Amino acid sequence: MSTNNLKPKSPSESEIVMTELVLPNDANILGNALGGRVMHWIDLAAATAAHKHCGAICVTAAIERLSFLNPIKVGQLAHLKGRVVCTGKTSLVTKVDVWCEDMDTGETYPTSEAYLTFVSLDRNGKPRKVPPLDIKTDEEKAERERARIIRNKLLEIKGRVSK
Ligand SMILES: CC(C)(COP(=O)(O)OP(=O)(O)OC[C@H]1O[C@@H](n2cnc3c(N)ncnc32)[C@H](O)[C@@H]1OP(=O)(O)O)[C@@H](O)C(=O)NCCC(=O)NCCS
């Protein structure tokens, strides 16, 4: 990961939380939120965090380690938290955590997580530099390390890892 002359930003500066009420049109015949619908919300949360970090449009390049741990039922809330956890030169990795809230009982539980890679583009659609991350806490360091492993695997697949 290289640095550049843009002002570093902390992961919390890009953090966003969005909430969706799961409606029948979002669900399968079991009354659970469709995986594809949850993926769409995850992509939106991640893209918003990436845009906030870069101050520019970012496109999704890859989605990794997407898991569905528990169902989200119709009538429940899906909360999504997205933030930038690792940066490269023109690309970055966002982590999205999803959890469910039952408004009747107040119970909450985790339902999904995913790592999404974005590339920041200029007005001509060319990759542009992204601000580096200002990492301070041990948790931020651990999250960056997990994202780096994912990023290196992706680049290996594309044959782009620089030795
Ligand atoms: C993402 C995209 C712009 C990358 O274009 P590219 O020509 O491969 O760009 P580059 O080779 O200059 O790579 C740019 C950066 O992206 C990274 N990258 C490119 N493809 C990647 C992939 N599949 N996975 C992870 N990182 C990737 C590169 O490692 C590089 O990172 P760095 O600058 O931080 O080192 C291009 O593949 C694209 O337009 N894809 C479609 C995006 C899209 O339509 N998304 C859905 C709607 S938003």
Short mmCIF file of N, CA, C and O in Angstrom, two decimals, residues 56-106:
data_model
loop_
_atom_site.label_atom_id
_atom_site.label_comp_id
_atom_site.label_asym_id
_atom_site.label_seq_id
_atom_site.Cartn_x
_atom_site.Cartn_y
_atom_site.Cartn_z
N ALA A 56 -15.41 11.54 -3.99
CA ALA A 56 -15.57 11.32 -5.43
C ALA A 56 -16.26 9.98 -5.65
O ALA A 56 -16.28 9.13 -4.75
N ILE A 57 -16.80 9.82 -6.84
CA ILE A 57 -17.51 8.58 -7.17
C ILE A 57 -16.55 7.39 -7.13
O ILE A 57 -15.39 7.50 -7.52
N CYS A 58 -17.06 6.29 -6.65
CA CYS A 58 -16.27 5.04 -6.58
C CYS A 58 -17.11 3.91 -7.16
O CYS A 58 -18.32 3.85 -6.93
N VAL A 59 -16.46 3.01 -7.91
CA VAL A 59 -17.21 1.87 -8.47
C VAL A 59 -16.79 0.57 -7.77
O VAL A 59 -15.63 0.42 -7.37
N THR A 60 -17.73 -0.34 -7.67
CA THR A 60 -17.46 -1.62 -7.03
C THR A 60 -16.58 -2.47 -7.95
O THR A 60 -16.94 -2.70 -9.11
N ALA A 61 -15.45 -2.94 -7.42
CA ALA A 61 -14.56 -3.81 -8.20
C ALA A 61 -14.70 -5.27 -7.77
O ALA A 61 -14.54 -6.17 -8.58
N ALA A 62 -14.97 -5.50 -6.48
CA ALA A 62 -15.06 -6.88 -5.98
C ALA A 62 -15.81 -6.91 -4.66
O ALA A 62 -15.78 -5.94 -3.89
N ILE A 63 -16.49 -8.03 -4.44
CA ILE A 63 -17.17 -8.27 -3.16
C ILE A 63 -16.65 -9.59 -2.62
O ILE A 63 -16.69 -10.61 -3.31
N GLU A 64 -16.15 -9.55 -1.38
CA GLU A 64 -15.53 -10.75 -0.79
C GLU A 64 -16.12 -11.04 0.58
O GLU A 64 -16.56 -10.13 1.28
N ARG A 65 -16.06 -12.34 0.93
CA ARG A 65 -16.42 -12.81 2.27
C ARG A 65 -17.82 -12.35 2.71
O ARG A 65 -18.04 -11.96 3.85
N LEU A 66 -18.77 -12.41 1.77
CA LEU A 66 -20.15 -12.06 2.10
C LEU A 66 -20.81 -13.25 2.78
O LEU A 66 -20.82 -14.35 2.22
N SER A 67 -21.29 -13.04 3.99
CA SER A 67 -21.92 -14.15 4.72
C SER A 67 -23.33 -13.77 5.14
O SER A 67 -23.64 -12.59 5.36
N PHE A 68 -24.19 -14.80 5.22
CA PHE A 68 -25.55 -14.61 5.74
C PHE A 68 -25.65 -15.50 6.99
O PHE A 68 -25.77 -16.71 6.87
N LEU A 69 -25.56 -14.88 8.14
CA LEU A 69 -25.45 -15.63 9.40
C LEU A 69 -26.82 -15.98 9.98
O LEU A 69 -26.99 -17.05 10.57
N ASN A 70 -27.76 -15.08 9.82
CA ASN A 70 -29.13 -15.26 10.34
C ASN A 70 -30.11 -14.58 9.39
O ASN A 70 -29.75 -13.59 8.74
N PRO A 71 -31.36 -15.08 9.32
CA PRO A 71 -32.34 -14.41 8.45
C PRO A 71 -32.84 -13.10 9.08
O PRO A 71 -32.78 -12.92 10.30
N ILE A 72 -33.31 -12.21 8.20
CA ILE A 72 -34.01 -11.00 8.66
C ILE A 72 -35.46 -11.15 8.19
O ILE A 72 -35.70 -11.36 6.99
N LYS A 73 -36.38 -11.07 9.12
CA LYS A 73 -37.79 -11.33 8.81
C LYS A 73 -38.52 -10.05 8.35
O LYS A 73 -38.15 -8.94 8.75
N VAL A 74 -39.57 -10.25 7.55
CA VAL A 74 -40.45 -9.13 7.18
C VAL A 74 -40.93 -8.43 8.45
O VAL A 74 -41.29 -9.10 9.43
N GLY A 75 -40.89 -7.11 8.45
CA GLY A 75 -41.33 -6.33 9.60
C GLY A 75 -40.19 -5.97 10.54
O GLY A 75 -40.37 -5.15 11.45
N GLN A 76 -39.02 -6.59 10.33
CA GLN A 76 -37.86 -6.25 11.16
C GLN A 76 -37.03 -5.17 10.46
O GLN A 76 -37.20 -4.91 9.26
N LEU A 77 -36.12 -4.58 11.22
CA LEU A 77 -35.22 -3.57 10.65
C LEU A 77 -33.88 -4.21 10.31
O LEU A 77 -33.37 -5.05 11.08
N ALA A 78 -33.33 -3.83 9.17
CA ALA A 78 -31.95 -4.20 8.82
C ALA A 78 -31.11 -2.94 8.96
O ALA A 78 -31.38 -1.93 8.30
N HIS A 79 -30.13 -2.99 9.86
CA HIS A 79 -29.19 -1.87 10.02
C HIS A 79 -27.88 -2.25 9.34
O HIS A 79 -27.41 -3.39 9.49
N LEU A 80 -27.29 -1.30 8.61
CA LEU A 80 -26.02 -1.56 7.93
C LEU A 80 -25.01 -0.49 8.30
O LEU A 80 -25.32 0.71 8.23
N LYS A 81 -23.82 -0.94 8.72
CA LYS A 81 -22.75 0.03 9.02
C LYS A 81 -21.60 -0.21 8.04
O LYS A 81 -21.11 -1.34 7.93
N GLY A 82 -21.21 0.84 7.31
CA GLY A 82 -20.12 0.72 6.34
C GLY A 82 -19.02 1.70 6.68
O GLY A 82 -19.28 2.82 7.14
N ARG A 83 -17.76 1.27 6.47
CA ARG A 83 -16.64 2.18 6.68
C ARG A 83 -15.43 1.68 5.89
O ARG A 83 -15.32 0.49 5.60
N VAL A 84 -14.53 2.61 5.56
CA VAL A 84 -13.31 2.25 4.84
C VAL A 84 -12.32 1.66 5.83
O VAL A 84 -12.08 2.24 6.90
N VAL A 85 -11.75 0.49 5.49
CA VAL A 85 -10.84 -0.17 6.43
C VAL A 85 -9.42 -0.32 5.88
O VAL A 85 -8.51 -0.66 6.63
N CYS A 86 -9.25 -0.09 4.58
CA CYS A 86 -7.92 -0.28 3.99
C CYS A 86 -7.87 0.51 2.69
O CYS A 86 -8.86 0.53 1.95
N THR A 87 -6.75 1.17 2.43
CA THR A 87 -6.64 1.93 1.18
C THR A 87 -5.40 1.50 0.39
O THR A 87 -4.40 1.09 0.97
N GLY A 88 -5.49 1.62 -0.94
CA GLY A 88 -4.35 1.40 -1.81
C GLY A 88 -3.99 2.73 -2.46
O GLY A 88 -4.05 3.78 -1.81
N LYS A 89 -3.64 2.70 -3.75
CA LYS A 89 -3.31 3.95 -4.45
C LYS A 89 -4.60 4.59 -4.99
O LYS A 89 -4.91 5.74 -4.68
N THR A 90 -5.34 3.79 -5.75
CA THR A 90 -6.60 4.31 -6.30
C THR A 90 -7.80 3.48 -5.87
O THR A 90 -8.92 3.76 -6.26
N SER A 91 -7.52 2.44 -5.09
CA SER A 91 -8.60 1.56 -4.64
C SER A 91 -8.66 1.55 -3.11
O SER A 91 -7.71 1.97 -2.44
N LEU A 92 -9.77 1.07 -2.60
CA LEU A 92 -9.91 0.94 -1.15
C LEU A 92 -10.85 -0.22 -0.84
O LEU A 92 -11.61 -0.66 -1.70
N VAL A 93 -10.77 -0.68 0.40
CA VAL A 93 -11.65 -1.76 0.86
C VAL A 93 -12.57 -1.23 1.95
O VAL A 93 -12.12 -0.54 2.87
N THR A 94 -13.84 -1.53 1.81
CA THR A 94 -14.82 -1.15 2.84
C THR A 94 -15.32 -2.43 3.51
O THR A 94 -15.39 -3.48 2.89
N LYS A 95 -15.65 -2.29 4.80
CA LYS A 95 -16.26 -3.41 5.52
C LYS A 95 -17.70 -2.99 5.84
O LYS A 95 -17.94 -1.85 6.27
N VAL A 96 -18.63 -3.91 5.61
CA VAL A 96 -20.03 -3.63 5.98
C VAL A 96 -20.49 -4.70 6.96
O VAL A 96 -20.31 -5.90 6.72
N ASP A 97 -21.05 -4.25 8.08
CA ASP A 97 -21.68 -5.14 9.05
C ASP A 97 -23.19 -4.90 9.00
O ASP A 97 -23.64 -3.76 8.96
N VAL A 98 -23.93 -6.00 9.00
CA VAL A 98 -25.39 -5.89 8.97
C VAL A 98 -25.94 -6.58 10.22
O VAL A 98 -25.47 -7.65 10.59
N TRP A 99 -26.91 -5.93 10.85
CA TRP A 99 -27.58 -6.57 11.98
C TRP A 99 -29.07 -6.25 11.92
O TRP A 99 -29.50 -5.30 11.27
N CYS A 100 -29.82 -7.12 12.59
CA CYS A 100 -31.27 -7.06 12.54
C CYS A 100 -31.80 -6.53 13.86
O CYS A 100 -31.19 -6.76 14.91
N GLU A 101 -32.91 -5.82 13.79
CA GLU A 101 -33.58 -5.37 15.03
C GLU A 101 -35.06 -5.75 14.95
O GLU A 101 -35.74 -5.42 13.97
N ASP A 102 -35.50 -6.45 15.99
CA ASP A 102 -36.94 -6.74 16.10
C ASP A 102 -37.55 -5.62 16.94
O ASP A 102 -37.24 -5.48 18.12
N MET A 103 -38.43 -4.84 16.31
CA MET A 103 -38.94 -3.65 17.00
C MET A 103 -39.91 -4.02 18.12
O MET A 103 -40.13 -3.23 19.03
N ASP A 104 -40.53 -5.21 18.07
CA ASP A 104 -41.45 -5.63 19.14
C ASP A 104 -40.70 -5.94 20.43
O ASP A 104 -41.13 -5.59 21.53
N THR A 105 -39.55 -6.63 20.27
CA THR A 105 -38.82 -7.09 21.46
C THR A 105 -37.58 -6.26 21.76
O THR A 105 -37.02 -6.36 22.85
N GLY A 106 -37.11 -5.52 20.76
CA GLY A 106 -35.87 -4.76 20.93
C GLY A 106 -34.63 -5.62 20.72
O GLY A 106 -33.50 -5.12 20.79
#
